[in-house]
Every structure is written in C-alpha cells, then in structure tokens.
mmCIF file of C-alpha atoms and ligand atoms in Angstrom:
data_model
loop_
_atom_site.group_PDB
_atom_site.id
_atom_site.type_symbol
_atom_site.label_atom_id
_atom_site.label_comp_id
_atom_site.label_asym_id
_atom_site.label_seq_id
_atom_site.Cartn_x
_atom_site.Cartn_y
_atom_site.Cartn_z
ATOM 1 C CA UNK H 20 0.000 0.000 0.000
ATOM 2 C CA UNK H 21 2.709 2.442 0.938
ATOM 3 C CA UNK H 22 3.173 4.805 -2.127
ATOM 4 C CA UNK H 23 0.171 3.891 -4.085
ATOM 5 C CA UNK H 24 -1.911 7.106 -4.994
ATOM 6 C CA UNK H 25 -3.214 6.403 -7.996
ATOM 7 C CA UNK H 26 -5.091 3.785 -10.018
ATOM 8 C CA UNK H 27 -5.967 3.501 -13.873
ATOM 9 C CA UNK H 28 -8.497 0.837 -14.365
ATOM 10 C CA UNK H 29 -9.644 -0.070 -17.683
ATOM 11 C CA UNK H 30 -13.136 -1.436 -17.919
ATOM 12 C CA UNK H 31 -14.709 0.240 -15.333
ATOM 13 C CA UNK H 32 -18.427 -0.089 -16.395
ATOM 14 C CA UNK H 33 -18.662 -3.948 -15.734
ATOM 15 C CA UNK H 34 -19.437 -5.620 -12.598
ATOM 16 C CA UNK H 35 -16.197 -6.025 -11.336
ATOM 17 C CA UNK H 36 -15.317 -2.673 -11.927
ATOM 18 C CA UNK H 37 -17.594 -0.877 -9.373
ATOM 19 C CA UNK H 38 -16.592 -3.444 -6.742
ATOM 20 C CA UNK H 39 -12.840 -2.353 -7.416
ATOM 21 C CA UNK H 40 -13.378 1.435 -7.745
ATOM 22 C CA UNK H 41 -15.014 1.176 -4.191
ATOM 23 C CA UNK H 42 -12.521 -0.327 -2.923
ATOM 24 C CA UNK H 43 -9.542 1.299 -4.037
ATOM 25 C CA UNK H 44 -11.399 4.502 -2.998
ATOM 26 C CA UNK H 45 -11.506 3.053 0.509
ATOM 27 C CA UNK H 46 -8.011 2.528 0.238
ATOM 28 C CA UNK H 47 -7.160 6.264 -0.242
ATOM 29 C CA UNK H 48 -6.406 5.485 -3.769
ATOM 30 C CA UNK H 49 -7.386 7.890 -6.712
ATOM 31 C CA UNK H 50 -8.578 6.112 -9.293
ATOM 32 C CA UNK H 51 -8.798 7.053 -12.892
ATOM 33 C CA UNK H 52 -10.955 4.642 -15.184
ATOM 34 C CA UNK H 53 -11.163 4.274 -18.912
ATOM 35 C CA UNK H 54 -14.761 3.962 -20.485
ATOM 36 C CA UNK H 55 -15.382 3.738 -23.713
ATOM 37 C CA UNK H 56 -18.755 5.089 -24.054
ATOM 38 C CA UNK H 57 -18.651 7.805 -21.678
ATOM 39 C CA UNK H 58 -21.840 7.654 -19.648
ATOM 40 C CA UNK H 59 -21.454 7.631 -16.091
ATOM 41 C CA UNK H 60 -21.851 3.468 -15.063
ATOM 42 C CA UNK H 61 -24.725 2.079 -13.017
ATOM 43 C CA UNK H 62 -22.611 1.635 -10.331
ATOM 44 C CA UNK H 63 -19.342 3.485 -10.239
ATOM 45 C CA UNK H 64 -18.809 5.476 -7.330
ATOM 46 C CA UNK H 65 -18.970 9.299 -8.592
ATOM 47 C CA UNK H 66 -15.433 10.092 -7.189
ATOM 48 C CA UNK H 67 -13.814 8.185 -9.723
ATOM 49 C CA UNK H 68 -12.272 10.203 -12.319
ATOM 50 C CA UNK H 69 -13.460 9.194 -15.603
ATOM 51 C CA UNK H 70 -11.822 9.641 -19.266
ATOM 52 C CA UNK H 71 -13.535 8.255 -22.284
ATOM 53 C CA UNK H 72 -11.705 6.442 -24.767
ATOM 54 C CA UNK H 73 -11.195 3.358 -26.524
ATOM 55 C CA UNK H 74 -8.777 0.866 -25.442
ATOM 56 C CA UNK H 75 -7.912 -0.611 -28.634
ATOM 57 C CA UNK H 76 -6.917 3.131 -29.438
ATOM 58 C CA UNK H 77 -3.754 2.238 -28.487
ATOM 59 C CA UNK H 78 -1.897 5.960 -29.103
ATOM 60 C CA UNK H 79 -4.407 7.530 -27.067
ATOM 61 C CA UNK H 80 -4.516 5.035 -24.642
ATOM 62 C CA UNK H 81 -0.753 5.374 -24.157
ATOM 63 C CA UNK H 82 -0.737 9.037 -23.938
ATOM 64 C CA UNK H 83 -3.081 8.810 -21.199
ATOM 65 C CA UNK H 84 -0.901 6.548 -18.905
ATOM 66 C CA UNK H 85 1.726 8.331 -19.899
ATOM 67 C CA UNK H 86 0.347 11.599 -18.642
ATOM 68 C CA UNK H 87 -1.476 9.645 -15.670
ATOM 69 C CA UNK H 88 1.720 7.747 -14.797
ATOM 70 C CA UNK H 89 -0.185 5.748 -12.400
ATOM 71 C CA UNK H 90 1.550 3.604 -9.292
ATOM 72 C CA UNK H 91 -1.437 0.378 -10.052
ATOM 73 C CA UNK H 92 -3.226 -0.466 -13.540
ATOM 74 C CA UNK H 93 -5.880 -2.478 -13.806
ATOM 75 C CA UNK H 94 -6.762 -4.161 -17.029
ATOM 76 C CA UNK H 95 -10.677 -5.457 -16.909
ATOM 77 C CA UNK H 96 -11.495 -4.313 -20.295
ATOM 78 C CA UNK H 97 -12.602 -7.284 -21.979
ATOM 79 C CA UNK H 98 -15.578 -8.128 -24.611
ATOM 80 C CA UNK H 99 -16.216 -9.983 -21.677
ATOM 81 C CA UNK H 100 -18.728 -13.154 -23.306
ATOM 82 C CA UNK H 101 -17.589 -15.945 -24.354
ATOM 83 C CA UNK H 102 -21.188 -16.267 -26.232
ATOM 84 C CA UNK H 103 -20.864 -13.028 -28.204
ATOM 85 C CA UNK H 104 -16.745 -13.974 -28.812
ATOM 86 C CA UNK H 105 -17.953 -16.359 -31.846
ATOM 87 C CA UNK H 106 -20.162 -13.791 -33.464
ATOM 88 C CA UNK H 107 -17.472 -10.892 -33.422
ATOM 89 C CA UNK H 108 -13.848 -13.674 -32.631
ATOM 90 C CA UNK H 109 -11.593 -10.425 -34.437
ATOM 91 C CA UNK H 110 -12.780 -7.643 -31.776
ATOM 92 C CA UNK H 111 -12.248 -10.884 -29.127
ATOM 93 C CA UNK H 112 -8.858 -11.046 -30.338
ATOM 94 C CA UNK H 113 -8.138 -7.031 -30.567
ATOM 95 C CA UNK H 114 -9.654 -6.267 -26.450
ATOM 96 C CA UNK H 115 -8.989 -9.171 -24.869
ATOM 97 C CA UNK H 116 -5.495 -9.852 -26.700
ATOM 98 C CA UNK H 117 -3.862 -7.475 -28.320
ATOM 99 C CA UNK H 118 -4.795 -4.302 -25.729
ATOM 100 C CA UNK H 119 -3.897 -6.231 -22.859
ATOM 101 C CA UNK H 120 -0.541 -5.845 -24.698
ATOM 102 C CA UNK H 121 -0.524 -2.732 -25.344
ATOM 103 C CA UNK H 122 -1.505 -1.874 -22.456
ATOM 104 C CA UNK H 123 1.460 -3.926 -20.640
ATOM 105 C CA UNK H 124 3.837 -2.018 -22.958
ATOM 106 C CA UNK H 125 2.275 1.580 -21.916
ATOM 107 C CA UNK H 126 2.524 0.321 -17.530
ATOM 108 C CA UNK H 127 6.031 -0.600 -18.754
ATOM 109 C CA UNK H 128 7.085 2.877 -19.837
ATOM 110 C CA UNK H 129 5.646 4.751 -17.148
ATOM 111 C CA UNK H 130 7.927 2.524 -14.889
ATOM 112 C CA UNK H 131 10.506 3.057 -16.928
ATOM 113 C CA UNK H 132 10.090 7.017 -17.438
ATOM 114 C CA UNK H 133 9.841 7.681 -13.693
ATOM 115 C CA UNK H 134 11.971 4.837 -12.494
ATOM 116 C CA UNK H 135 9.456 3.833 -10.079
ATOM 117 C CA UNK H 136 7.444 0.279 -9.787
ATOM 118 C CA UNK H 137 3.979 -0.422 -12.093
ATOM 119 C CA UNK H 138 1.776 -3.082 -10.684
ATOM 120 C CA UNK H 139 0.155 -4.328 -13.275
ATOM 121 C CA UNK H 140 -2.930 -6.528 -12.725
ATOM 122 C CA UNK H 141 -4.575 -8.503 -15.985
ATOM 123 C CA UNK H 142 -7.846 -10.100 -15.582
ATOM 124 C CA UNK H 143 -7.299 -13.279 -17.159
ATOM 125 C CA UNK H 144 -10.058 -16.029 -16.866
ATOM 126 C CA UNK H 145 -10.683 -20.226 -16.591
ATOM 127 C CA UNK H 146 -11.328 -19.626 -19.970
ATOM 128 C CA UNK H 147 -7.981 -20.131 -20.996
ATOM 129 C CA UNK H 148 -7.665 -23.370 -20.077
ATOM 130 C CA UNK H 149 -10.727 -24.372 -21.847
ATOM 131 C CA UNK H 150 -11.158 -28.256 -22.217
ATOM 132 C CA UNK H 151 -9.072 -28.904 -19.157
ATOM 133 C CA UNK H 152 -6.172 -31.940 -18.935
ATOM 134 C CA UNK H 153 -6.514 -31.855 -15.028
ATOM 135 C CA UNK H 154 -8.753 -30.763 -12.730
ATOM 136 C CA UNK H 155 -8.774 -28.742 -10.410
ATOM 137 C CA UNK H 156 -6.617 -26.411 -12.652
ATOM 138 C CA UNK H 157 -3.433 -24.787 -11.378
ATOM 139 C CA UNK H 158 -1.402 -21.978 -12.519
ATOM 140 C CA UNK H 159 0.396 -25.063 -13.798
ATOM 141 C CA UNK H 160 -2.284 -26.325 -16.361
ATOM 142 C CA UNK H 161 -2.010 -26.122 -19.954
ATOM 143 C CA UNK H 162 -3.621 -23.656 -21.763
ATOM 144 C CA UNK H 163 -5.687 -25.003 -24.073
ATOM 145 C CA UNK H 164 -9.121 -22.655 -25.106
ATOM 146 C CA UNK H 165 -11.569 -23.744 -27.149
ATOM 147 C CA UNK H 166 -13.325 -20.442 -28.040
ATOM 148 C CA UNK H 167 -12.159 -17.193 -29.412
ATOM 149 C CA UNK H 168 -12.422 -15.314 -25.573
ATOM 150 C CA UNK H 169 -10.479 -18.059 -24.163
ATOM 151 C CA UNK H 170 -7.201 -17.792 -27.128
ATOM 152 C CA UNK H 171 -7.363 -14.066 -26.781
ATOM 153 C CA UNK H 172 -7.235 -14.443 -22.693
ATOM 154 C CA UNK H 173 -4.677 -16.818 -23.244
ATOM 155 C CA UNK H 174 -2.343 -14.490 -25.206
ATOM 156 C CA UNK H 175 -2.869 -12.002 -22.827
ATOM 157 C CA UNK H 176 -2.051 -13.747 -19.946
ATOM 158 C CA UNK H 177 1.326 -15.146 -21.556
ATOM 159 C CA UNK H 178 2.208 -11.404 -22.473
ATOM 160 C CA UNK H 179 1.809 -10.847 -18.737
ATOM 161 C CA UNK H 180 4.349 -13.415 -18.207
ATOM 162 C CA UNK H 181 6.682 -11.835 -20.518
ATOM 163 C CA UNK H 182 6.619 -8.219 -19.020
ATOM 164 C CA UNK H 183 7.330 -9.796 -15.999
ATOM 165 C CA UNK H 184 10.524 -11.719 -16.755
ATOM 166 C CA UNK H 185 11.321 -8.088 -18.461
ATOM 167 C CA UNK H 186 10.937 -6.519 -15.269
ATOM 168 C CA UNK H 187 7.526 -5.058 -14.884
ATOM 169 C CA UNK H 188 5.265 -5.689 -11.565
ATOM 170 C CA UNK H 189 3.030 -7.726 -13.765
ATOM 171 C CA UNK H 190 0.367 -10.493 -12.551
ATOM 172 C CA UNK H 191 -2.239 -12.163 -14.445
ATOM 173 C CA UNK H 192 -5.204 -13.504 -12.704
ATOM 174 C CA UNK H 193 -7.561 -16.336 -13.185
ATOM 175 C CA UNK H 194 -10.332 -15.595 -12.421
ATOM 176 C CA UNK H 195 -12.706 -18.358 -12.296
ATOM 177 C CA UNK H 196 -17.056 -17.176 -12.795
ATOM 178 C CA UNK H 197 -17.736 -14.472 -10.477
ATOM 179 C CA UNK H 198 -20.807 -13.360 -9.525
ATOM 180 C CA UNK H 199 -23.189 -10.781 -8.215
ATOM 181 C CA UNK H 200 -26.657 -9.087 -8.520
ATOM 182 C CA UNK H 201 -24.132 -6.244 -10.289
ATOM 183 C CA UNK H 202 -23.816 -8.919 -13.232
ATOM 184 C CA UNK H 203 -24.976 -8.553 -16.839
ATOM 185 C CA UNK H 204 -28.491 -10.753 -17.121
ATOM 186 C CA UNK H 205 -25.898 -11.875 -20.111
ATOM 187 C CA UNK H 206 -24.337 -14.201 -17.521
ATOM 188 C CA UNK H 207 -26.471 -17.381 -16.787
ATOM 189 C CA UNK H 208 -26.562 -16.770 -13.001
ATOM 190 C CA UNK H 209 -28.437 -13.075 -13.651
ATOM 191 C CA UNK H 210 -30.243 -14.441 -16.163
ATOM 192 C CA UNK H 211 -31.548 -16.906 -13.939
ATOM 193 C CA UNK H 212 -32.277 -14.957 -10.538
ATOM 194 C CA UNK H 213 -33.656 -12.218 -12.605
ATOM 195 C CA UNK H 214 -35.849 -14.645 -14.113
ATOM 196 C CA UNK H 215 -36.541 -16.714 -11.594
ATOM 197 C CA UNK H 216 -37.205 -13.496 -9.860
ATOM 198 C CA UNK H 217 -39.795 -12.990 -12.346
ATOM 199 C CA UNK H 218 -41.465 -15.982 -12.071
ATOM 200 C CA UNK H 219 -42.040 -15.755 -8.284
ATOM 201 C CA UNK H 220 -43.615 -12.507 -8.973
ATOM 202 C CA UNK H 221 -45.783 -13.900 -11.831
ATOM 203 C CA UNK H 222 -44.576 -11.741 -14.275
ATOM 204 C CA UNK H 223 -42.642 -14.487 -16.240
ATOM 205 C CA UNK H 224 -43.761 -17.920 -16.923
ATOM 206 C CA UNK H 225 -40.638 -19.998 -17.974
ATOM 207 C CA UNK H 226 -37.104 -19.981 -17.539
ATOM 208 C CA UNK H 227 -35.205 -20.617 -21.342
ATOM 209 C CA UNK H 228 -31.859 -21.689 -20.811
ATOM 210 C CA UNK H 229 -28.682 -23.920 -23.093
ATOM 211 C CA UNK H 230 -26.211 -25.899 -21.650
ATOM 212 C CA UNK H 231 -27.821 -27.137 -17.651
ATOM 213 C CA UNK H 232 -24.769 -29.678 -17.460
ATOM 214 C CA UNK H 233 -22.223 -27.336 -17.565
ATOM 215 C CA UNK H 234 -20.275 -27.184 -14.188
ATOM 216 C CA UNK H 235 -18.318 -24.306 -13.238
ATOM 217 C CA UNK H 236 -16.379 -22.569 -10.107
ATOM 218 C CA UNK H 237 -18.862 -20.072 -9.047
ATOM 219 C CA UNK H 238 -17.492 -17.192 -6.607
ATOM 220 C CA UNK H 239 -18.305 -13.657 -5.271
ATOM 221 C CA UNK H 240 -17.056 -10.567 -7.345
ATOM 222 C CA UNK H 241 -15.863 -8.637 -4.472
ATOM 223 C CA UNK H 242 -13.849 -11.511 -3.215
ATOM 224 C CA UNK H 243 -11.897 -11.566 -6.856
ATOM 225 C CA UNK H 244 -11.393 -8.169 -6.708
ATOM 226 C CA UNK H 245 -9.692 -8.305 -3.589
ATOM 227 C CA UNK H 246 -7.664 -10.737 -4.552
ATOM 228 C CA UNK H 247 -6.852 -8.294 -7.663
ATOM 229 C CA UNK H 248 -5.564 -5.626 -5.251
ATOM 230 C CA UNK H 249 -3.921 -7.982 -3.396
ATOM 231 C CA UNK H 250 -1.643 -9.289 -6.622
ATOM 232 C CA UNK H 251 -0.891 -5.786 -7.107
ATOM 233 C CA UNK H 252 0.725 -5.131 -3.280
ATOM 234 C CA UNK H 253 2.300 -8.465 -3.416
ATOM 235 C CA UNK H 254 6.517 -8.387 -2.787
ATOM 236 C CA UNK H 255 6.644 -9.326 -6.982
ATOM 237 C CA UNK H 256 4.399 -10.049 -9.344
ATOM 238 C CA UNK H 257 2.698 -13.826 -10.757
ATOM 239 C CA UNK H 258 0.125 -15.632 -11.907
ATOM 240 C CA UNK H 259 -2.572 -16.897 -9.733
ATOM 241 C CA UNK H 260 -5.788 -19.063 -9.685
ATOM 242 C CA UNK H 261 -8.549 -17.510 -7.882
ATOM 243 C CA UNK H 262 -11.417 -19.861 -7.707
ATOM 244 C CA UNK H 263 -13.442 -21.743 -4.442
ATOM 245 C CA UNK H 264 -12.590 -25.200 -5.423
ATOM 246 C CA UNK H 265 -16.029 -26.163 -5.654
ATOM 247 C CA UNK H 266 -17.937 -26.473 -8.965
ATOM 248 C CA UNK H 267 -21.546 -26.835 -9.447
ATOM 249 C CA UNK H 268 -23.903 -27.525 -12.972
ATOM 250 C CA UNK H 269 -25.709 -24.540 -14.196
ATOM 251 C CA UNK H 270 -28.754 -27.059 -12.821
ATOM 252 C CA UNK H 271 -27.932 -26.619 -9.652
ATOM 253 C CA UNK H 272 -27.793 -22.797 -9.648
ATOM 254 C CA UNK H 273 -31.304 -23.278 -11.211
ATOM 255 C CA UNK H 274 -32.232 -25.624 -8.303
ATOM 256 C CA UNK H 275 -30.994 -23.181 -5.729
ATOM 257 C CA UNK H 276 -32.783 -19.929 -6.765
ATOM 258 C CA UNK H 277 -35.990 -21.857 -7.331
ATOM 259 C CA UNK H 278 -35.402 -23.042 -3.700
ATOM 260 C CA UNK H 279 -34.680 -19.368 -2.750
ATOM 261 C CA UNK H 280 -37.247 -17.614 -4.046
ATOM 262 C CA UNK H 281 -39.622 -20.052 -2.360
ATOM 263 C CA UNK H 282 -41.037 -21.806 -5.384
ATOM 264 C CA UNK H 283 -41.782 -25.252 -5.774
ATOM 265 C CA UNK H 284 -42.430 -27.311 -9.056
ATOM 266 C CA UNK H 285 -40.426 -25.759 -10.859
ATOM 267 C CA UNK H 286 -38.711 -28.006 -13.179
ATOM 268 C CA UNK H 287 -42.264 -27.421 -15.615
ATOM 269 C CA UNK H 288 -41.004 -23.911 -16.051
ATOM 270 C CA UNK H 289 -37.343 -24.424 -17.222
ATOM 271 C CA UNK H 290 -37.186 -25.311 -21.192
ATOM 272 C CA UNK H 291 -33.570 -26.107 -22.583
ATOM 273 C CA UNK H 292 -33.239 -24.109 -25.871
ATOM 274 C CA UNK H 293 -30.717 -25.699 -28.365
ATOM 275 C CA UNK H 294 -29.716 -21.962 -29.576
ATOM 276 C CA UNK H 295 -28.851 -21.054 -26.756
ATOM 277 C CA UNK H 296 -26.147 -23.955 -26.766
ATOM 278 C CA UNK H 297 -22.736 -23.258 -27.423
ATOM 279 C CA UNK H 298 -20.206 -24.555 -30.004
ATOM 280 C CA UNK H 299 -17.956 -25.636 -27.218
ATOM 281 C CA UNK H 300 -18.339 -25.134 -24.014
ATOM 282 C CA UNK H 301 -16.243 -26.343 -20.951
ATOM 283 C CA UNK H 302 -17.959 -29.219 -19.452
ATOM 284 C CA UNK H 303 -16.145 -28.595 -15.883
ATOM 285 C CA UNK H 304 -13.866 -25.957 -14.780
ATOM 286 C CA UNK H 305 -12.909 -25.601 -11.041
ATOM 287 C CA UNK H 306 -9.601 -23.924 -9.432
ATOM 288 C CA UNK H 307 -7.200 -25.045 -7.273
ATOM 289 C CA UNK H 308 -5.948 -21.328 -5.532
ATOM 290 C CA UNK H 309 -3.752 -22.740 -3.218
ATOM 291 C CA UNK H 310 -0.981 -20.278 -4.260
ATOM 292 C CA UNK H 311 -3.173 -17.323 -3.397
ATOM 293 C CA UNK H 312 -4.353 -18.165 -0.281
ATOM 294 C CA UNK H 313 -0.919 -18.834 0.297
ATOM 295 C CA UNK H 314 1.206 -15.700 -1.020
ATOM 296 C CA UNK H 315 -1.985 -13.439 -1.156
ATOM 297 C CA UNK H 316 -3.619 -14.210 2.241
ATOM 298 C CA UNK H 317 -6.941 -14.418 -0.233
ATOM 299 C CA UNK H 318 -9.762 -16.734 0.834
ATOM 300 C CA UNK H 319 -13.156 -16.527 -0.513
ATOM 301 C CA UNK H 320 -15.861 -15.348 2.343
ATOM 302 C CA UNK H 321 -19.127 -16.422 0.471
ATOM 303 C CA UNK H 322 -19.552 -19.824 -0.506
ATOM 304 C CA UNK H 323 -22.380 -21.101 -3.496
ATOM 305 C CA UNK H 324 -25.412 -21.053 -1.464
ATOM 306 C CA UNK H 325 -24.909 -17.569 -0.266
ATOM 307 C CA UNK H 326 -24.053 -15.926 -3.554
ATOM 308 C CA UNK H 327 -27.352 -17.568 -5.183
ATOM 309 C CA UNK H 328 -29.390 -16.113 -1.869
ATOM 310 C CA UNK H 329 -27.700 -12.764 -2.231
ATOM 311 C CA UNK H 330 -28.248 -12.985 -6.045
ATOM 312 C CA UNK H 331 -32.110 -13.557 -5.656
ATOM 313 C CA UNK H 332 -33.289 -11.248 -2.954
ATOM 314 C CA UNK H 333 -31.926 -8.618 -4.824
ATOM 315 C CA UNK H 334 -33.990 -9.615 -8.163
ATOM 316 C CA UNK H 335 -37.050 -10.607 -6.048
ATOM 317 C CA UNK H 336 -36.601 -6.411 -4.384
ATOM 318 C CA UNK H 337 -36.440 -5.351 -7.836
ATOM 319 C CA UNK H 338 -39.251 -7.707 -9.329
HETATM 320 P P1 GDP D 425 -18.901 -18.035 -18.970
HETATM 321 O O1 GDP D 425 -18.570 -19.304 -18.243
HETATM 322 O O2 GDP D 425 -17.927 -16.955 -18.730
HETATM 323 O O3 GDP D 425 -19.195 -18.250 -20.403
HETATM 324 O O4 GDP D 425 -20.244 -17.488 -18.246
HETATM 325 P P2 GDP D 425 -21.793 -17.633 -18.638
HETATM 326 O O5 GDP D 425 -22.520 -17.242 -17.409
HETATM 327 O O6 GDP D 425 -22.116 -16.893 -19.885
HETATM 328 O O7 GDP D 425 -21.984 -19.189 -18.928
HETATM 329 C C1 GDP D 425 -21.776 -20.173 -17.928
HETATM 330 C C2 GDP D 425 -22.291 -21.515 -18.427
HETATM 331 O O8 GDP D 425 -23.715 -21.454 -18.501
HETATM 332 C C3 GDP D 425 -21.804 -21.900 -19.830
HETATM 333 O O9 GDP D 425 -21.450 -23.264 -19.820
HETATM 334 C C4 GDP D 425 -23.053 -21.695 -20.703
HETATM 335 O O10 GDP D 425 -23.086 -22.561 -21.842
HETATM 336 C C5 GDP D 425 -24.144 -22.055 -19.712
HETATM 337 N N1 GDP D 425 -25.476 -21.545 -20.072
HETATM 338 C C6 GDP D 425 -26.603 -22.285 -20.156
HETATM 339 N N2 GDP D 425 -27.629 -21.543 -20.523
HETATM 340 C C7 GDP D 425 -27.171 -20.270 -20.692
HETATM 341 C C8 GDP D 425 -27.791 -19.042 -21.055
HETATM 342 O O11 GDP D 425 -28.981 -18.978 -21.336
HETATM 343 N N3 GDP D 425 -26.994 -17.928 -21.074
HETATM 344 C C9 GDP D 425 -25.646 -17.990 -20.763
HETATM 345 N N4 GDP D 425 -24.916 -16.860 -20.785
HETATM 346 N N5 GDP D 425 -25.049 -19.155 -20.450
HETATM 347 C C10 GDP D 425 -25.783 -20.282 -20.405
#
C-alpha cells in the first residue's frame, strides 16, 4: 500500500469494476478509469475520475498513462462473453489480446520514465484453459481454449508473463465465474435470478436456458477483486488461480434460486433451448488457488449457497 496514490483501471463499467473502484477509494487510492462510451456506469462510485476512450486506441490510450503515470493499472477491459466472442472472434482477439498488450507495454514505460514500480494486474479467466487436462486447474495447467475469448485471454495472460521476466510488476489472474446481482443478465446466473425473480412474482412464466450440465467454479465478485488488489501489493508479481474449489452444474444454480425464491415445481417452467447452446463449451472448470491463499492471504468469504441467496433477494426487491 505504501506509495500507491493512484489507479488507472480499464473497464470500469462492468461488474467487477464498481466493486474495485469502491474499494480502491476506501483505500485512499485515486482512481482514474477508462470507459469507452462515456456515460457515467450504473454503479461506479462518482469520485472516480473518468476519461472516455477506446482501449484498442492504443496511441491515445498510451498518452493517457503516460500523462497519468499511475503507481497500479488495472486491465478489466474485456468483450467480456464468451457467447458473443464467436459472433465478433476479431474484436475478441483485438480487447482481450492485443490491448492487454498494449496496455502492458504503456505500464512498462511509465515505470521506466519515472523509475518507479507499475503493478500491473490482468484479468485473465478459466477460460484459458478451456477443455481442461486436469482438474482442479493450477497456474500449472495447460492452456488449451476452445473459443475465441479463451485464445485471446490466453495471449494475454502469456504477455503478462513476458513483461514480468522483463521486469515489470506484472500479474495475471484467473479468475474463475464471479458473480453478483451487479452482473450482466448476459451471464447465466443473472439471467436466472432475474428470471426466476420474475417468475415468483408472476410476471414471467418460464425460464429458457442452453447448456444445464455445464459445471463451473462459481465465486463472489468482491472476493476476486480483492484478490486483484492484493496481486498488485504483493513483494513481486505472478500468476494466480482464484477460484473456491467447488464447482456446481448450471442445474444446480437453477435448483438453488428456485429453492430461494420459495417456489416449488419448478422443473415445468425451465425449457432447454438448443440456440442457446454453445459450439464448445467447458464441461467442468474448477480452481485449485492454493498459491493465493498462500502468497496473497486471499480466501473466498461467500460460498455457493450464499451468492445464489444474495443474487435472488436482490432480483425478487427489484421484481
Ligand atoms: P462463462 O462461463 O464466462 O461463459 O459465463 P456464462 O454465465 O455466460 O456461462 C456459464 C455456463 O452457462 C456456460 O457453460 C453456458 O453454456 C451455460 N449456459 C446455459 N444456458 C445459458 C444461457 O442462457 N446464457 C448464458 N450466458 N449461459 C448459459
């Protein structure tokens, strides 16, 4: 902490952004956040100093850190669906790959121009080890994605690697699926509180979903970011896993905010949609993040059950 005044986080509109802007603002931090269409987001604390601009606008982009020369960077900015990756895999390639790198190269000569250290922090996901070889995965697992997000994240979070061996404060994180009532209805776990939600209210009938067999590592967003800010304090930088170690089927979540919101007979009201399935999707994906709890200090405080309560009384307040 000693030293840090100033943050530049990229992606600032999304979900984990607002958890991460509150903190760091709780931390004493100033923080500085890129947005690309420059409306204020839902939740973004006002004292956050916003610039518009467009990541992949990589001379701007550098200018600004240049002129910022900020102590921590953040990089969230991400087309952040895997879904949406296979309709538009070249603008999945340019954010998630290719401005990640950019990016590392701009934290790089800031650290470089003021002789002083850049923590960088890249938001990397499970994604990138797509169909896994071993589960659960470590920072040790091959990469292997099977979808245009996941090879993008991948070649991101390798770049990481290579700014670090070149010197720069440079971590990549894993971050496993991490949820909130701040996430996109996008994301199956909104889509199915908010729905479910709906349903308990009677003002939805049926819940249309894809893939129910899919397991993944669900956590709770303001636990990852933590562990973000954490990475970015830490003696040097790495790469780490931040998961629970539990997975559960996109069934189960189903199960569980059905249970929450207190209705019964359910299973007549969920209909499996074969659009809505994916080309390939990762049957199971759960972390091992042994190496954060241990270097970091980072444990996850909300466990499955909690996050799908917390999830639903927020969409049953709204319904
Ligand atoms: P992701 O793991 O980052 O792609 O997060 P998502 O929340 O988008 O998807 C999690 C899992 O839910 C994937 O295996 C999807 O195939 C599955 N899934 C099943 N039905 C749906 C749906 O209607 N919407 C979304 N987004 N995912 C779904």
């Amino acid at each position: 902490m000693a030293g840090v005044s100033r943050a530049f986080v990229t992606g600032a509109s999304g979900q984990d952004g607002s958890y991460l802007a509150e903190r760091l603002l709780a931390d004493g931090v100033e923080v500085h956040a890129l947005t690309l269409s420059g409306e204020v987001p839902e939740f973004l604390p006002a004292d956050v100093v916003l610039h518009r601009g467009d990541l992949c606008d990589v001379a701007a982009t550098r200018a600004l850190v240049a002129d910022l020369a900020p102590d921590e960077v953040y990089n969230l900015a991400a087309l952040s669906s895997v879904a949406a990756s296979w309709e538009d895999p070249d603008l999945s390639a340019a954010v998630n790959g290719g401005a990640a790198v950019a990016l590392l190269e701009s934290a790089w000569r800031v650290a470089q121009a003021h002789d002083k250290q850049v923590a960088f922090v890249q938001c990397s996901s499970a994604e990138i080890f797509g169909e896994p070889s071993e589960s659960p995965q470590t920072e040790a697992t091959p990469l292997r994605p099977v979808n245009p997000y996941g090879a993008a994240k991948a070649y991101a979070h390798l770049m990481t690697g290579v700014y670090r061996s070149r010197g720069l404060h440079a971590s990549s994180m894993v971050l496993y699926n991490h949820e909130s009532p701040r996430r996109s209805p996008r994301f199956v776990t909104r889509k199915i509180t908010s729905t479910v939600a709906a349903i308990a209210a009677g003002t939805a009938d049926e819940l249309v979903l894809g893939n129910l067999d899919a397991r993944r590592d669900f956590g709770w967003a303001p636990d990852y970011v933590d562990a973000m800010v954490r990475a970015a304090r830490h003696e040097q930088g790495d790469d780490y896993v931040i998961a629970t170690g539990a997975s559960h089927s996109v069934r189960d979540f189903v199960a569980a905010a059905f249970e929450q919101a207190g209705v019964s007979d359910w299973e007549a009201r969920v209909r499996v949609d074969p659009a809505l399935l994916r080309p390939t999707d990762p049957t199971d994906l759960r972390g091992d993040a042994t190496r954060a709890r241990t270097a970091l200090g980072w444990a996850p405080t909300l466990e499955f059950t909690d996050i799908v309560k917390r999830m639903v009384e927020t969409d049953l307040a709204l319904a």
